[in-house]
CSV table of C-alpha atoms and ligand atoms in Angstrom, one decimal:
chain,number,residue,atom,x,y,z
A,1,MET,CA,-35.2,3.2,47.5
A,2,SER,CA,-36.9,2.6,51.4
A,3,TYR,CA,-36.2,6.0,52.3
A,4,GLU,CA,-37.0,9.6,51.6
A,5,LEU,CA,-34.1,11.0,49.9
A,6,LEU,CA,-34.7,14.8,51.4
A,7,THR,CA,-33.9,17.8,49.3
A,8,VAL,CA,-33.6,21.7,50.2
A,9,ASP,CA,-37.7,22.2,50.5
A,10,THR,CA,-38.0,18.8,52.1
A,11,VAL,CA,-35.8,20.4,55.5
A,12,ALA,CA,-37.1,22.9,57.1
A,13,GLY,CA,-40.7,19.9,56.8
A,14,TYR,CA,-38.2,16.7,58.1
A,15,VAL,CA,-36.6,19.1,61.2
A,16,ALA,CA,-40.4,21.1,62.1
A,17,THR,CA,-40.6,17.0,62.8
A,18,ARG,CA,-37.8,16.1,64.9
A,19,PRO,CA,-38.4,16.8,68.7
A,20,ALA,CA,-34.8,16.3,69.8
A,21,LEU,CA,-34.2,18.7,66.9
A,22,ALA,CA,-37.7,20.9,68.5
A,23,ARG,CA,-34.9,23.4,70.3
A,24,PHE,CA,-34.3,25.0,66.7
A,25,GLY,CA,-37.5,26.4,66.3
A,26,ALA,CA,-38.7,27.3,62.2
A,27,VAL,CA,-36.4,26.3,59.5
A,28,SER,CA,-35.3,30.0,57.3
A,29,GLN,CA,-32.9,28.7,55.7
A,30,VAL,CA,-31.1,25.4,53.9
A,31,ARG,CA,-28.2,25.5,51.9
A,32,GLU,CA,-26.8,21.5,50.9
A,33,VAL,CA,-23.4,22.1,50.9
A,34,GLY,CA,-21.4,17.6,50.0
A,35,ASP,CA,-19.3,18.2,48.7
A,36,GLY,CA,-17.6,14.5,48.9
A,37,ASN,CA,-17.6,11.1,47.7
A,38,LEU,CA,-21.3,9.4,49.8
A,39,ASN,CA,-23.7,12.0,51.1
A,40,LEU,CA,-25.7,14.2,51.4
A,41,VAL,CA,-25.2,17.6,53.4
A,42,PHE,CA,-27.6,20.7,54.3
A,43,VAL,CA,-26.7,23.6,56.8
A,44,ALA,CA,-30.4,24.8,58.1
A,45,ALA,CA,-30.6,28.3,59.5
A,46,ALA,CA,-33.8,28.2,61.9
A,47,GLU,CA,-35.0,30.7,64.2
A,48,ARG,CA,-32.5,29.7,66.8
A,49,GLY,CA,-29.4,29.0,65.5
A,50,GLY,CA,-28.4,26.7,62.7
A,51,LEU,CA,-27.4,23.2,61.6
A,52,VAL,CA,-26.1,20.6,59.5
A,53,LEU,CA,-28.4,17.6,58.2
A,54,LYS,CA,-26.2,14.8,57.6
A,55,GLN,CA,-28.3,12.9,54.9
A,56,ALA,CA,-26.2,9.0,53.5
A,57,LEU,CA,-26.6,7.4,50.2
A,58,PRO,CA,-26.9,4.1,49.5
A,59,TYR,CA,-24.6,4.3,46.7
A,60,VAL,CA,-21.4,6.2,46.2
A,61,ARG,CA,-22.8,9.5,45.0
A,62,VAL,CA,-20.2,10.1,43.1
A,63,ASP,CA,-21.2,6.9,41.5
A,64,PRO,CA,-24.5,5.5,41.9
A,65,THR,CA,-23.8,2.5,40.4
A,66,TRP,CA,-21.5,1.4,43.5
A,67,PRO,CA,-24.5,0.5,46.1
A,68,ILE,CA,-23.0,1.2,49.7
A,69,THR,CA,-25.1,0.9,53.0
A,70,PRO,CA,-27.1,3.8,54.7
A,71,GLU,CA,-26.5,2.3,57.8
A,72,ARG,CA,-22.9,4.0,57.8
A,73,ASN,CA,-25.4,7.2,59.5
A,74,GLY,CA,-25.9,5.4,62.0
A,75,ILE,CA,-22.6,4.5,62.4
A,76,GLU,CA,-21.5,7.8,61.6
A,77,GLY,CA,-24.9,8.9,64.3
A,78,ARG,CA,-22.9,6.3,67.0
A,79,ALA,CA,-19.1,6.5,67.1
A,80,LEU,CA,-19.4,10.8,67.0
A,81,ARG,CA,-21.6,10.9,70.1
A,82,VAL,CA,-18.4,8.5,71.6
A,83,HIS,CA,-15.5,11.4,70.8
A,84,ASN,CA,-18.4,14.0,71.6
A,85,ARG,CA,-17.7,11.9,75.3
A,86,VAL,CA,-14.4,11.7,75.1
A,87,ALA,CA,-13.0,14.2,73.2
A,88,PRO,CA,-15.4,16.9,72.9
A,89,GLY,CA,-14.6,20.7,71.4
A,90,LEU,CA,-12.3,18.1,69.0
A,91,VAL,CA,-15.9,16.2,66.5
A,92,PRO,CA,-18.7,18.6,65.8
A,93,GLU,CA,-22.2,18.3,68.5
A,94,ILE,CA,-25.1,15.5,67.9
A,95,TYR,CA,-27.9,17.3,68.3
A,96,ASP,CA,-30.2,14.5,66.5
A,97,ALA,CA,-29.8,10.7,64.7
A,98,ASP,CA,-32.6,8.9,61.7
A,99,PRO,CA,-32.1,5.4,61.6
A,100,ASP,CA,-35.3,5.2,59.2
A,101,ARG,CA,-34.4,8.4,56.8
A,102,HIS,CA,-30.7,7.3,57.1
A,103,VAL,CA,-30.0,11.1,58.9
A,104,ILE,CA,-27.5,12.9,61.6
A,105,ALA,CA,-28.6,16.4,62.7
A,106,ILE,CA,-24.9,17.9,63.8
A,107,GLU,CA,-23.8,20.7,64.5
A,108,ASP,CA,-23.3,24.3,62.4
A,109,LEU,CA,-19.3,24.7,62.2
A,110,SER,CA,-20.3,27.1,59.2
A,111,ASP,CA,-17.4,30.2,60.7
A,112,HIS,CA,-14.3,26.9,59.6
A,113,ARG,CA,-13.4,25.8,56.7
A,114,VAL,CA,-12.0,22.3,55.1
A,115,TRP,CA,-8.3,22.1,56.2
A,116,ARG,CA,-7.3,20.5,52.5
A,117,GLY,CA,-8.3,24.4,51.6
A,118,ALA,CA,-7.2,26.7,53.6
A,119,LEU,CA,-3.6,23.3,52.8
A,120,ASN,CA,-3.7,24.5,49.4
A,121,GLU,CA,-3.6,27.9,49.6
A,122,GLY,CA,-1.0,28.1,51.4
A,123,LEU,CA,-2.8,29.2,54.1
A,124,ARG,CA,-1.1,28.0,58.1
A,125,HIS,CA,-3.9,27.5,61.0
A,126,GLU,CA,-0.7,26.9,63.7
A,127,GLY,CA,-2.5,24.7,66.2
A,128,VAL,CA,-4.4,22.3,63.7
A,129,ALA,CA,-1.8,19.4,64.4
A,130,ALA,CA,-1.6,19.7,67.7
A,131,ALA,CA,-4.9,19.7,68.9
A,132,LEU,CA,-6.1,17.1,66.4
A,133,GLY,CA,-2.6,14.3,67.4
A,134,ARG,CA,-4.6,15.4,71.5
A,135,TYR,CA,-7.7,14.4,69.4
A,136,VAL,CA,-6.4,10.6,68.3
A,137,ALA,CA,-4.9,10.0,71.6
A,138,LYS,CA,-8.0,10.9,73.4
A,139,VAL,CA,-9.8,9.1,71.6
A,140,ALA,CA,-7.3,6.0,71.6
A,141,PHE,CA,-7.5,6.3,75.0
A,142,GLY,CA,-10.9,7.3,75.8
A,143,THR,CA,-12.0,4.6,74.0
A,144,SER,CA,-9.4,1.4,74.5
A,145,VAL,CA,-8.2,-1.0,76.9
A,146,PHE,CA,-6.5,1.7,78.4
A,147,GLY,CA,-10.5,3.8,79.3
A,148,LEU,CA,-12.4,1.1,79.4
A,149,GLY,CA,-10.2,-1.4,81.0
A,150,ALA,CA,-10.4,-5.2,79.0
A,151,LYS,CA,-14.2,-6.5,79.5
A,152,GLY,CA,-15.5,-2.5,79.1
A,153,HIS,CA,-12.8,-2.7,75.6
A,154,LYS,CA,-14.2,-6.2,74.0
A,155,ALA,CA,-18.4,-4.1,75.1
A,156,ALA,CA,-17.9,-1.6,73.1
A,157,LEU,CA,-16.0,-3.4,70.3
A,158,ALA,CA,-19.0,-5.5,69.7
A,159,THR,CA,-20.6,-2.5,70.0
A,160,ALA,CA,-19.0,-0.7,66.6
A,161,ALA,CA,-18.4,-2.9,64.1
A,162,ASN,CA,-17.9,-1.4,60.6
A,163,PRO,CA,-17.6,-3.5,57.7
A,164,GLU,CA,-18.2,-2.0,55.5
A,165,LEU,CA,-17.3,0.4,55.0
A,166,CYS,CA,-13.5,-1.1,55.9
A,167,GLU,CA,-14.4,-3.3,53.1
A,168,ILE,CA,-13.9,0.1,50.6
A,169,THR,CA,-10.3,1.9,53.0
A,170,GLU,CA,-9.6,-2.5,52.4
A,171,ASP,CA,-9.7,-2.6,48.7
A,172,LEU,CA,-9.3,1.2,47.9
A,173,VAL,CA,-6.0,2.0,50.2
A,174,PHE,CA,-4.6,-1.2,50.9
A,175,THR,CA,-5.8,-3.1,47.3
A,176,GLU,CA,-6.7,-2.0,44.5
A,177,PRO,CA,-3.3,1.0,44.1
A,178,TYR,CA,-0.9,-3.1,43.7
A,179,ILE,CA,-2.5,-4.1,41.2
A,180,THR,CA,-4.3,-3.7,37.9
A,181,HIS,CA,-7.7,-2.2,38.6
A,182,GLU,CA,-10.2,-0.6,37.1
A,183,HIS,CA,-10.2,2.5,39.6
A,184,ASN,CA,-6.6,2.7,38.7
A,185,ARG,CA,-6.3,6.3,36.4
A,186,ILE,CA,-1.8,6.8,35.3
A,187,LEU,CA,-0.5,9.5,33.5
A,188,PRO,CA,1.8,8.1,31.4
A,189,ALA,CA,3.9,10.0,32.5
A,190,ASN,CA,3.7,8.7,35.9
A,191,VAL,CA,3.2,4.7,34.3
A,192,ALA,CA,7.0,4.2,35.3
A,193,ASP,CA,7.1,6.0,38.4
A,194,VAL,CA,3.6,3.6,39.5
A,195,ALA,CA,5.3,0.0,38.5
A,196,ALA,CA,8.3,1.4,40.0
A,197,TYR,CA,6.4,2.1,43.8
A,198,VAL,CA,3.9,-0.9,43.8
A,199,GLY,CA,6.2,-3.5,42.1
A,200,ASP,CA,9.6,-3.1,44.6
A,201,PRO,CA,8.9,-6.2,46.7
A,202,ASP,CA,9.6,-4.3,49.5
A,203,VAL,CA,6.5,-1.5,49.5
A,204,ARG,CA,4.6,-4.5,49.1
A,205,ALA,CA,5.3,-7.0,51.7
A,206,ALA,CA,5.0,-3.9,54.0
A,207,VAL,CA,1.8,-2.6,52.4
A,208,GLY,CA,0.9,-5.6,53.3
A,209,ALA,CA,1.6,-6.1,56.3
A,210,ALA,CA,-0.4,-2.2,57.0
A,211,LYS,CA,-3.4,-4.1,55.6
A,212,LEU,CA,-3.3,-6.4,58.0
A,213,ALA,CA,-2.6,-4.4,60.6
A,214,PHE,CA,-5.7,-2.0,59.8
A,215,MET,CA,-8.2,-5.2,59.2
A,216,THR,CA,-6.9,-7.5,62.5
A,217,HIS,CA,-5.4,-4.7,65.4
A,218,ALA,CA,-8.9,-3.9,67.7
A,219,GLU,CA,-7.6,-1.2,69.5
A,220,ALA,CA,-9.9,1.7,69.3
A,221,LEU,CA,-13.5,3.2,68.3
A,222,ILE,CA,-10.9,5.5,65.4
A,223,HIS,CA,-12.5,7.9,63.2
A,224,GLY,CA,-10.9,5.5,59.9
A,225,ASP,CA,-10.7,8.6,57.2
A,226,LEU,CA,-8.7,11.5,59.3
A,227,HIS,CA,-8.0,13.1,56.2
A,228,THR,CA,-7.6,16.3,56.1
A,229,GLY,CA,-10.5,16.9,53.9
A,230,SER,CA,-12.4,15.0,56.8
A,231,VAL,CA,-11.4,18.1,59.4
A,232,LEU,CA,-12.6,21.7,59.7
A,233,VAL,CA,-10.3,24.3,61.3
A,234,ARG,CA,-10.7,28.1,62.2
A,235,ASP,CA,-8.0,29.9,64.0
A,236,GLY,CA,-8.0,28.7,67.5
A,237,SER,CA,-10.2,25.9,66.7
A,238,ALA,CA,-10.3,22.5,64.6
A,239,ARG,CA,-12.5,19.9,64.7
A,240,ALA,CA,-13.3,16.2,62.8
A,241,PHE,CA,-15.6,15.8,61.5
A,242,ASP,CA,-17.1,12.8,58.5
A,243,VAL,CA,-17.1,9.3,61.3
A,244,GLU,CA,-19.2,7.3,58.8
A,245,PHE,CA,-14.7,5.2,57.9
A,246,ALA,CA,-15.5,4.9,62.6
A,247,PHE,CA,-15.1,1.8,63.8
A,248,TYR,CA,-12.7,0.2,66.2
A,249,GLY,CA,-8.8,-0.4,64.7
A,250,PRO,CA,-4.8,0.8,65.3
A,251,VAL,CA,-4.5,3.8,66.5
A,252,GLY,CA,-1.3,4.4,63.2
A,253,PHE,CA,-4.7,4.5,61.3
A,254,ASP,CA,-5.4,8.1,62.0
A,255,LEU,CA,-1.9,9.5,62.6
A,256,GLY,CA,-0.9,8.3,59.2
A,257,ALA,CA,-4.0,10.4,57.4
A,258,LEU,CA,-3.1,12.8,58.8
A,259,TRP,CA,0.1,12.7,57.5
A,260,GLY,CA,0.1,11.0,54.9
A,261,ASN,CA,-2.5,13.8,53.6
A,262,TYR,CA,0.0,15.9,54.7
A,263,VAL,CA,2.8,14.6,52.6
A,264,LEU,CA,0.2,15.3,49.4
A,265,ALA,CA,0.0,18.5,50.1
A,266,ALA,CA,3.3,19.2,50.6
A,267,ALA,CA,4.0,17.8,47.2
A,268,ARG,CA,1.3,20.8,45.7
A,269,ALA,CA,3.6,22.7,47.8
A,270,VAL,CA,6.7,21.8,46.3
A,271,VAL,CA,6.0,21.9,42.5
A,272,LEU,CA,4.6,25.5,43.0
A,273,GLY,CA,7.6,26.1,43.8
A,274,ASP,CA,5.8,27.7,47.6
A,275,ASP,CA,9.2,26.1,49.2
A,276,ALA,CA,8.3,27.5,52.1
A,277,HIS,CA,4.8,26.4,52.5
A,278,ALA,CA,6.6,22.9,51.4
A,279,ALA,CA,8.2,23.6,55.2
A,280,TRP,CA,5.6,23.6,57.8
A,281,VAL,CA,3.2,21.8,56.4
A,282,LEU,CA,5.1,18.9,56.5
A,283,ALA,CA,6.6,20.5,60.3
A,284,GLN,CA,2.7,19.2,61.3
A,285,ALA,CA,3.7,15.3,61.2
A,286,GLU,CA,6.4,17.1,64.3
A,287,GLU,CA,3.4,18.6,65.9
A,288,THR,CA,0.8,16.4,65.1
A,289,TRP,CA,2.2,13.7,66.7
A,290,GLN,CA,3.5,15.6,69.9
A,291,GLY,CA,-0.5,16.6,70.1
A,292,PHE,CA,-1.1,13.0,70.4
A,293,ALA,CA,1.5,11.4,72.6
A,294,GLU,CA,1.5,14.3,75.0
A,295,GLU,CA,-2.2,13.9,75.1
A,296,PHE,CA,-1.8,10.0,75.5
A,297,THR,CA,1.0,9.9,78.2
A,298,ARG,CA,-0.5,12.3,80.4
A,299,SER,CA,-4.3,10.4,80.3
A,300,TRP,CA,-1.9,6.3,81.2
A,301,PRO,CA,-1.4,6.8,85.4
A,302,GLY,CA,-5.3,6.6,84.5
A,303,ARG,CA,-5.3,3.5,82.7
A,304,ALA,CA,-7.8,0.3,83.8
A,305,ASP,CA,-5.0,-1.3,84.9
A,306,PRO,CA,-2.0,-0.5,85.1
A,307,ARG,CA,0.0,-3.7,85.5
A,308,ILE,CA,2.9,-5.2,82.7
A,309,ILE,CA,1.7,-3.2,79.5
A,310,ASP,CA,4.8,0.0,78.5
A,311,LEU,CA,4.0,2.8,77.0
A,312,ASP,CA,7.0,3.9,75.2
A,313,SER,CA,6.3,0.7,73.3
A,314,TYR,CA,3.1,1.1,72.8
A,315,LEU,CA,4.2,4.6,71.5
A,316,ALA,CA,6.1,3.7,69.4
A,317,GLN,CA,3.9,0.8,68.1
A,318,VAL,CA,2.0,3.4,67.5
A,319,TYR,CA,5.0,5.5,66.5
A,320,ALA,CA,5.9,2.3,62.9
A,321,ASP,CA,2.4,1.8,62.0
A,322,ALA,CA,1.8,6.0,61.1
A,323,VAL,CA,4.5,5.7,59.3
A,324,ARG,CA,3.3,2.6,56.7
A,325,PHE,CA,-0.7,3.6,57.2
A,326,ALA,CA,1.0,7.5,55.6
A,327,ALA,CA,3.1,6.2,52.2
A,328,ALA,CA,-0.2,4.1,51.6
A,329,LYS,CA,-2.8,6.8,52.1
A,330,ALA,CA,-1.3,9.1,50.7
A,331,ALA,CA,-0.2,6.7,47.4
A,332,ARG,CA,-3.3,5.7,46.9
A,333,ARG,CA,-4.8,9.4,46.3
A,334,VAL,CA,-2.1,9.2,43.4
A,335,ILE,CA,-3.0,6.0,42.7
A,336,GLY,CA,-7.0,4.5,42.9
A,337,PHE,CA,-10.7,5.5,43.5
A,338,SER,CA,-11.4,9.2,44.5
A,339,ARG,CA,-8.3,11.5,43.7
A,340,VAL,CA,-7.3,15.3,46.1
A,341,SER,CA,-7.4,18.4,45.0
A,342,ASP,CA,-4.0,18.8,46.5
A,343,ILE,CA,-3.2,17.3,43.1
A,344,GLU,CA,-5.9,17.1,40.9
A,345,SER,CA,-6.3,20.9,40.6
A,346,LEU,CA,-2.3,21.0,39.2
A,347,PRO,CA,-1.6,21.8,35.6
A,348,GLU,CA,-0.6,17.7,34.3
A,349,ASP,CA,3.0,18.7,33.8
A,350,SER,CA,3.1,20.0,38.1
A,351,ARG,CA,0.7,16.8,38.8
A,352,VAL,CA,3.3,14.9,36.9
A,353,ARG,CA,6.0,15.5,39.3
A,354,ALA,CA,3.7,16.1,42.3
A,355,ILE,CA,2.8,12.3,41.9
A,356,ARG,CA,6.2,11.1,40.8
A,357,ALA,CA,7.1,12.5,44.6
A,358,VAL,CA,4.7,11.5,46.8
A,359,LEU,CA,5.4,8.3,45.3
A,360,ALA,CA,8.8,8.2,45.7
A,361,ALA,CA,8.5,9.8,49.6
A,362,ALA,CA,5.8,6.7,50.6
A,363,ARG,CA,8.4,4.6,49.2
A,364,LEU,CA,10.9,6.4,51.7
A,365,LEU,CA,8.7,6.2,54.3
A,366,LEU,CA,7.6,2.0,53.3
A,367,THR,CA,11.2,0.6,53.4
A,368,ALA,CA,13.5,3.6,55.1
A,369,PRO,CA,15.1,2.0,58.0
A,370,GLY,CA,15.4,3.8,60.8
A,371,ALA,CA,12.4,5.4,59.6
A,372,GLY,CA,11.1,4.8,63.7
A,373,GLY,CA,11.2,7.0,66.5
A,374,GLU,CA,11.7,10.5,65.6
A,375,PRO,CA,9.0,12.3,62.6
A,376,LYS,CA,11.0,15.3,62.8
A,377,PRO,CA,13.9,14.2,60.8
A,378,LEU,CA,11.7,11.4,59.4
A,379,PHE,CA,9.7,14.2,57.3
A,380,GLU,CA,12.2,16.7,57.0
A,381,ARG,CA,13.2,13.4,54.4
A,382,VAL,CA,10.4,13.4,52.8
A,383,GLY,CA,10.5,16.6,51.9
A,384,GLN,CA,14.4,16.0,50.5
A,385,VAL,CA,12.8,13.6,48.9
A,386,LEU,CA,9.9,15.6,47.7
A,387,SER,CA,11.6,17.5,46.0
A,388,GLU,CA,14.1,15.9,44.2
A,389,ALA,CA,12.1,13.6,43.1
A,390,SER,CA,10.3,16.5,41.3
A,391,ARG,CA,12.1,18.0,39.9
B,401,LIG,C1,-16.3,5.0,48.0
B,401,LIG,S1,-15.6,5.8,49.3
B,401,LIG,C2,-14.4,6.1,48.5
B,401,LIG,C3,-13.0,7.4,49.9
B,401,LIG,O1,-14.1,8.3,50.4
B,401,LIG,C4,-14.0,8.5,51.7
B,401,LIG,O2,-13.3,9.7,51.7
B,401,LIG,C5,-13.1,7.5,52.1
B,401,LIG,O3,-11.9,8.1,52.1
B,401,LIG,C6,-13.4,5.9,50.7
B,401,LIG,O4,-12.0,5.6,50.8
B,402,LIG,MG1,-15.7,11.3,54.1
């Protein structure tokens, strides 16, 4: 290890060495709260407020035999500064970035909670889905050719490559679930469900097209991993965090990540018999889309070059991308590496039904003719499919 990892005992001393953090004063209390796949995360209480330190490990936290570049921490810091500029109030503030120890210091949002957990409990945080749509729109406009102009976009793109983390997504989301791979974990009762999904030629063609779009459509500096575990909520507030997967990619990927995770949360609700919560969760797809489309449309008159490119055509392309990405993002969580509590915390018989339902919904999203245009009818159909497939 070429750099020293922080511990609860060394955080106070570390903060004292960082000029950018001097305004917080002495740290008095530290908790390690990291529960994701990759990083150490400390919440520190100091004389003049709280802060969070996030340090990249040089390996996957949940599988130390799997090396992963700690340079992602600097990539996250740079993306977070950009997102704070274009979408203030929708991401945590960033106070410091340390390229030697691979640490960023960010805003303490301990008065918020992770949205996935709240959704799992059947809680409704109104306005979060729309706020996230606005976040995606502000990033989509502010970091793209629309906000930066052609040359500005190319210059920004050149500073924001994230090949190693993109490769993780290419493998885990778009490839491994569709091949025989040691990461895949399939319950005996779901073997036929997975085989039907991954064996469908239309599914494979659509996922292949989605993978190519992910790899080549450098539209904006997207979040890159915008699942419901990357969102902090409080009444009246939503913040997207954990932007280490940020790169210049397709805008629809962030919207699709949210939609795919709404499908997972809804599948959980359906098998638990809470149809009202499932319907509410799926209705958030429309809320997110409206938040996105309205915010993007509001920004449109300020685009750098008003010639030729048509707003409605662009929104239609983002929508079509998002539908495919939603399916891929939901399916990967029930076949491959990195599972989610929505499904994993269910008893096995319910989990089998939820997984079957998620795969049926993903198949619908990837293959339904006429999925274009409107999320409301599409996600109402998703709700029907979840109910039917989980019986
Ligand atoms: C090895 S990283 C596994 C997953 O964790 C992150 O949240 C991303 O979703 C990634 O695919
Ligand atoms: Mg993450």
